[in-house]
C-alpha atoms as a PDB file:
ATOM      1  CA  UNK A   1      13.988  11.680  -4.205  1.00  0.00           C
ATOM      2  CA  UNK A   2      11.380  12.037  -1.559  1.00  0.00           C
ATOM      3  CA  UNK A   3      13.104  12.904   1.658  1.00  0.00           C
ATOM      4  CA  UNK A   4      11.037  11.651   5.002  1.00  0.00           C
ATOM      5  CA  UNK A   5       7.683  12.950   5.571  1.00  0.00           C
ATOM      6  CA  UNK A   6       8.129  16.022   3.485  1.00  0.00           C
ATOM      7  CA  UNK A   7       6.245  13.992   0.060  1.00  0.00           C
ATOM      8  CA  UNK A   8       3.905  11.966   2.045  1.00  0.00           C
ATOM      9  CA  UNK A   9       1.051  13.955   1.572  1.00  0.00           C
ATOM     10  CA  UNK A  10      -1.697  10.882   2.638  1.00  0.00           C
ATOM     11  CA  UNK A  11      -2.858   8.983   5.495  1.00  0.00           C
ATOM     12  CA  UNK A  12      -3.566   5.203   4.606  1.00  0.00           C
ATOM     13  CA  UNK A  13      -4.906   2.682   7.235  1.00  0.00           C
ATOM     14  CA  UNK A  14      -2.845  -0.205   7.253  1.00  0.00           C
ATOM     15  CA  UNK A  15      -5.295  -3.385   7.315  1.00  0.00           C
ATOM     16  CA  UNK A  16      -3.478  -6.830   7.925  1.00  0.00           C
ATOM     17  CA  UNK A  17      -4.834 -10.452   7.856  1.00  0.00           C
ATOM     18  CA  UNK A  18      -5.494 -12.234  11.093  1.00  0.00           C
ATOM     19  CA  UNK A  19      -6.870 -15.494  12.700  1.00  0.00           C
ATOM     20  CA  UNK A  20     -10.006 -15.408  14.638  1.00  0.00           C
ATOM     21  CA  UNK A  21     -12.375 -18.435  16.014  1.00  0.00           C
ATOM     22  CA  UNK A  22     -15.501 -18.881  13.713  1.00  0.00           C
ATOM     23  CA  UNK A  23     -17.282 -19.586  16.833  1.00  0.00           C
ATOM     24  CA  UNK A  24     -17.836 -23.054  15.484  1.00  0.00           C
ATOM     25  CA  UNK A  25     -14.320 -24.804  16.590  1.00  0.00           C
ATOM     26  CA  UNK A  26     -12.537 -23.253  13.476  1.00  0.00           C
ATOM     27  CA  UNK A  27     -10.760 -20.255  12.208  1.00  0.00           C
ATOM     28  CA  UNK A  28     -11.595 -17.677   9.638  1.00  0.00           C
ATOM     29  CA  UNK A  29      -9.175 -14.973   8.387  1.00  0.00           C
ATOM     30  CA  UNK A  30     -10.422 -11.463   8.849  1.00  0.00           C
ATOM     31  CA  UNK A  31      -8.639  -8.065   8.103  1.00  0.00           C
ATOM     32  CA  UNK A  32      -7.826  -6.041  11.194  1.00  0.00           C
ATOM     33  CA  UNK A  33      -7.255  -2.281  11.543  1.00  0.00           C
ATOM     34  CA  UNK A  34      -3.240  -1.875  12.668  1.00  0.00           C
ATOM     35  CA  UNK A  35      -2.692   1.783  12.743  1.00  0.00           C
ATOM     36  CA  UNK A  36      -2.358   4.668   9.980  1.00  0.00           C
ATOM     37  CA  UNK A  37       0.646   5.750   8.129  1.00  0.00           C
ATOM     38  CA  UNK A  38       1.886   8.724   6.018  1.00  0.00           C
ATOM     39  CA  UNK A  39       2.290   7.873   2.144  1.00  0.00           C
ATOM     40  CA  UNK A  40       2.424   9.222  -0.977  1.00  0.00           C
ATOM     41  CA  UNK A  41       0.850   7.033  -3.861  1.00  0.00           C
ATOM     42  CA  UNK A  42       2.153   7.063  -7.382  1.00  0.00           C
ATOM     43  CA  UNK A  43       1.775   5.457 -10.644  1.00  0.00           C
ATOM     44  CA  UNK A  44       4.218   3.557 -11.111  1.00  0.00           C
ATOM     45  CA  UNK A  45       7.555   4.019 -13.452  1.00  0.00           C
ATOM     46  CA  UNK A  46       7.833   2.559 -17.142  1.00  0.00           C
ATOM     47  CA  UNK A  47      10.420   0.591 -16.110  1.00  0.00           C
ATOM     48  CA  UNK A  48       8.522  -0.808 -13.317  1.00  0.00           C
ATOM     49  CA  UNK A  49       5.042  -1.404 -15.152  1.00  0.00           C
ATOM     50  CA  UNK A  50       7.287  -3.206 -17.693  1.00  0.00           C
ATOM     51  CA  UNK A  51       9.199  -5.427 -14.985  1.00  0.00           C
ATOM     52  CA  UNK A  52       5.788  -6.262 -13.706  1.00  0.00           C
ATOM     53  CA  UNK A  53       3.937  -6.957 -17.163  1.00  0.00           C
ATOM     54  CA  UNK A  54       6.795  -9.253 -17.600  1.00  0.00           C
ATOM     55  CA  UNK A  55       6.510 -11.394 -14.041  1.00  0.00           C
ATOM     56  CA  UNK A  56       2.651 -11.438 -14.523  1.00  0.00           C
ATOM     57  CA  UNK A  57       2.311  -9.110 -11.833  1.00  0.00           C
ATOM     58  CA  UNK A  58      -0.810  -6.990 -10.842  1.00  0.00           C
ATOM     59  CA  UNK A  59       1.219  -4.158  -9.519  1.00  0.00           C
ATOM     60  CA  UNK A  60      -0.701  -0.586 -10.947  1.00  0.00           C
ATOM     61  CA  UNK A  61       0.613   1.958  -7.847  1.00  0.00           C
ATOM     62  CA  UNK A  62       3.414   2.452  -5.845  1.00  0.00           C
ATOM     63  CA  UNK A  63       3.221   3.598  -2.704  1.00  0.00           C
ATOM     64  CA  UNK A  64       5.965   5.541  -0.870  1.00  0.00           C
ATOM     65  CA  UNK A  65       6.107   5.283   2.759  1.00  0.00           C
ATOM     66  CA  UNK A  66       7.885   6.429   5.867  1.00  0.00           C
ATOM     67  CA  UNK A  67      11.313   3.781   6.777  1.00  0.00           C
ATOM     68  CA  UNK A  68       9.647   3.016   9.647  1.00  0.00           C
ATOM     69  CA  UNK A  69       6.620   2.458   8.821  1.00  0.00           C
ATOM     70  CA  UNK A  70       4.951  -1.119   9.703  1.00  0.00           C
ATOM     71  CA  UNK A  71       3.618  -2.316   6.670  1.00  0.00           C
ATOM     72  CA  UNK A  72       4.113  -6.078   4.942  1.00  0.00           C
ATOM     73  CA  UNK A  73       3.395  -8.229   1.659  1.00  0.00           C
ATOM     74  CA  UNK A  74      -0.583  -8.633   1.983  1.00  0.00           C
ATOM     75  CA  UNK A  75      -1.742  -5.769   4.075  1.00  0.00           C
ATOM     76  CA  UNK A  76      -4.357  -3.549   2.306  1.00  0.00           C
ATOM     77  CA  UNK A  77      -3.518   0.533   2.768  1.00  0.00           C
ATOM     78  CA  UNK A  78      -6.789   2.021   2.688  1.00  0.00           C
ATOM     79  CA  UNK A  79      -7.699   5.739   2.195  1.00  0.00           C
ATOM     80  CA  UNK A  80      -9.490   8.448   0.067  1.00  0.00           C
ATOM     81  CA  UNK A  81      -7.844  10.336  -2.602  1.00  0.00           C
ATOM     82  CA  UNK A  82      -7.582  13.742  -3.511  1.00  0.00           C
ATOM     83  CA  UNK A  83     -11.440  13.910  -4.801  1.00  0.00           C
ATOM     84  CA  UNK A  84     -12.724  12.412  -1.740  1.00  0.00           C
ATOM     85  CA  UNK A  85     -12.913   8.644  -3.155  1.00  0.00           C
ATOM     86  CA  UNK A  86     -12.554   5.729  -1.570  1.00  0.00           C
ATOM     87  CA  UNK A  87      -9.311   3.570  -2.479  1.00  0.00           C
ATOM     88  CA  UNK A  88      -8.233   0.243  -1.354  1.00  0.00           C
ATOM     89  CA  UNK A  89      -4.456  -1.212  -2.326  1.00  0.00           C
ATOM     90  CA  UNK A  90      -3.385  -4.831  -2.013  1.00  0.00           C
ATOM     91  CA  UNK A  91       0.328  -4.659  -1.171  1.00  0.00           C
ATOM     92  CA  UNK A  92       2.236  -7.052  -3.717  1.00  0.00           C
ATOM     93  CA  UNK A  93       5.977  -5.958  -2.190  1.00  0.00           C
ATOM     94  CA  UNK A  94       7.438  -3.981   0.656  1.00  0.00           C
ATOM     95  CA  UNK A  95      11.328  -2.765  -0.376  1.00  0.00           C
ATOM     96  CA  UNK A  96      13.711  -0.339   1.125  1.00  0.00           C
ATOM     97  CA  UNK A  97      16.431   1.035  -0.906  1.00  0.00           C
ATOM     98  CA  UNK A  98      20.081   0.736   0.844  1.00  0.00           C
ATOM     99  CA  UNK A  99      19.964   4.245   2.347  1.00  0.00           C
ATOM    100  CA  UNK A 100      16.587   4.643   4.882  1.00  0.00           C
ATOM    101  CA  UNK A 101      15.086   7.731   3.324  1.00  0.00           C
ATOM    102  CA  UNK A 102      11.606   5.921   3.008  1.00  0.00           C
ATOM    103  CA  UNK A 103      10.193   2.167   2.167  1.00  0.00           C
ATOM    104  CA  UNK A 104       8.679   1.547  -1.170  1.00  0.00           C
ATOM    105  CA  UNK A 105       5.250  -0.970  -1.575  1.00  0.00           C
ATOM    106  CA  UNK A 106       3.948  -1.703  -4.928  1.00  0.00           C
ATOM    107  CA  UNK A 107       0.248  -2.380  -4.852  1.00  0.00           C
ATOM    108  CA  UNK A 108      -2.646  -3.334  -6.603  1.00  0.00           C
ATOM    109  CA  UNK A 109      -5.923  -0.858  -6.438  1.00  0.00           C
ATOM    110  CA  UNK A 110      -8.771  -3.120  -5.689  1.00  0.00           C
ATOM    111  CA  UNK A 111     -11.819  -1.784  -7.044  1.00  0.00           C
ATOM    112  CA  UNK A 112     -15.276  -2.040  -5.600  1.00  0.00           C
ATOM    113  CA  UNK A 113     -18.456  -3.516  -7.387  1.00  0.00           C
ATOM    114  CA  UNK A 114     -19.892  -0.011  -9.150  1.00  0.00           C
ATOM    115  CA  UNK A 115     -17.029   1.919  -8.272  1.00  0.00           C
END
């Protein structure tokens, strides 16, 4: 079990969308920088890959967080991994277990054109 902070070996900026004017009388949606939080990413578990193969879900990674940490359903977590390259996760699902030891988000890594 990963107890708080002690496992969350990364730093992830949390992006989220937001409304902005277009300049033009409308609105566009653009992602906006909310802050950084500790996480450790994962693969995810059998029984979770299967769960998600079976709902048609994208969801590749799991991402542990701290319980406090501010993160929702459609935020990306960006960061760079332990070679130095760049990763980008879609969050699919935020979930806490009963007891608040940490918050659970399974993602989808988004990769890049030529990465």
């Amino acid at each position: 079990m990963i107890g708080p902070g002690r496992h969350l070996n990364r730093r992830l900026n949390v992006w989220r969308p937001a409304t902005t004017g277009d300049g033009a009388g409308g609105q566009e949606t653009v992602l906006a920088l909310q802050g950084t939080v500790r996480a450790k990413v994962d693969l995810p578990s059998n029984a979770d890959r299967m769960l998600a193969a079976q709902a048609g879900s994208p969801h590749d990674h799991t991402v542990y967080l701290d319980p406090r940490a501010d993160v929702r359903r459609g935020d990306e977590l960006r960061g760079t991994d332990q070679l130095g390259h760049d990763q980008v996760f879609r969050v699919l699902a935020v979930v806490a277990p009963s007891t608040p030891v940490y918050r659970r988000a399974a993602c989808e890594l988004i990769q890049r054109e030529g990465a």
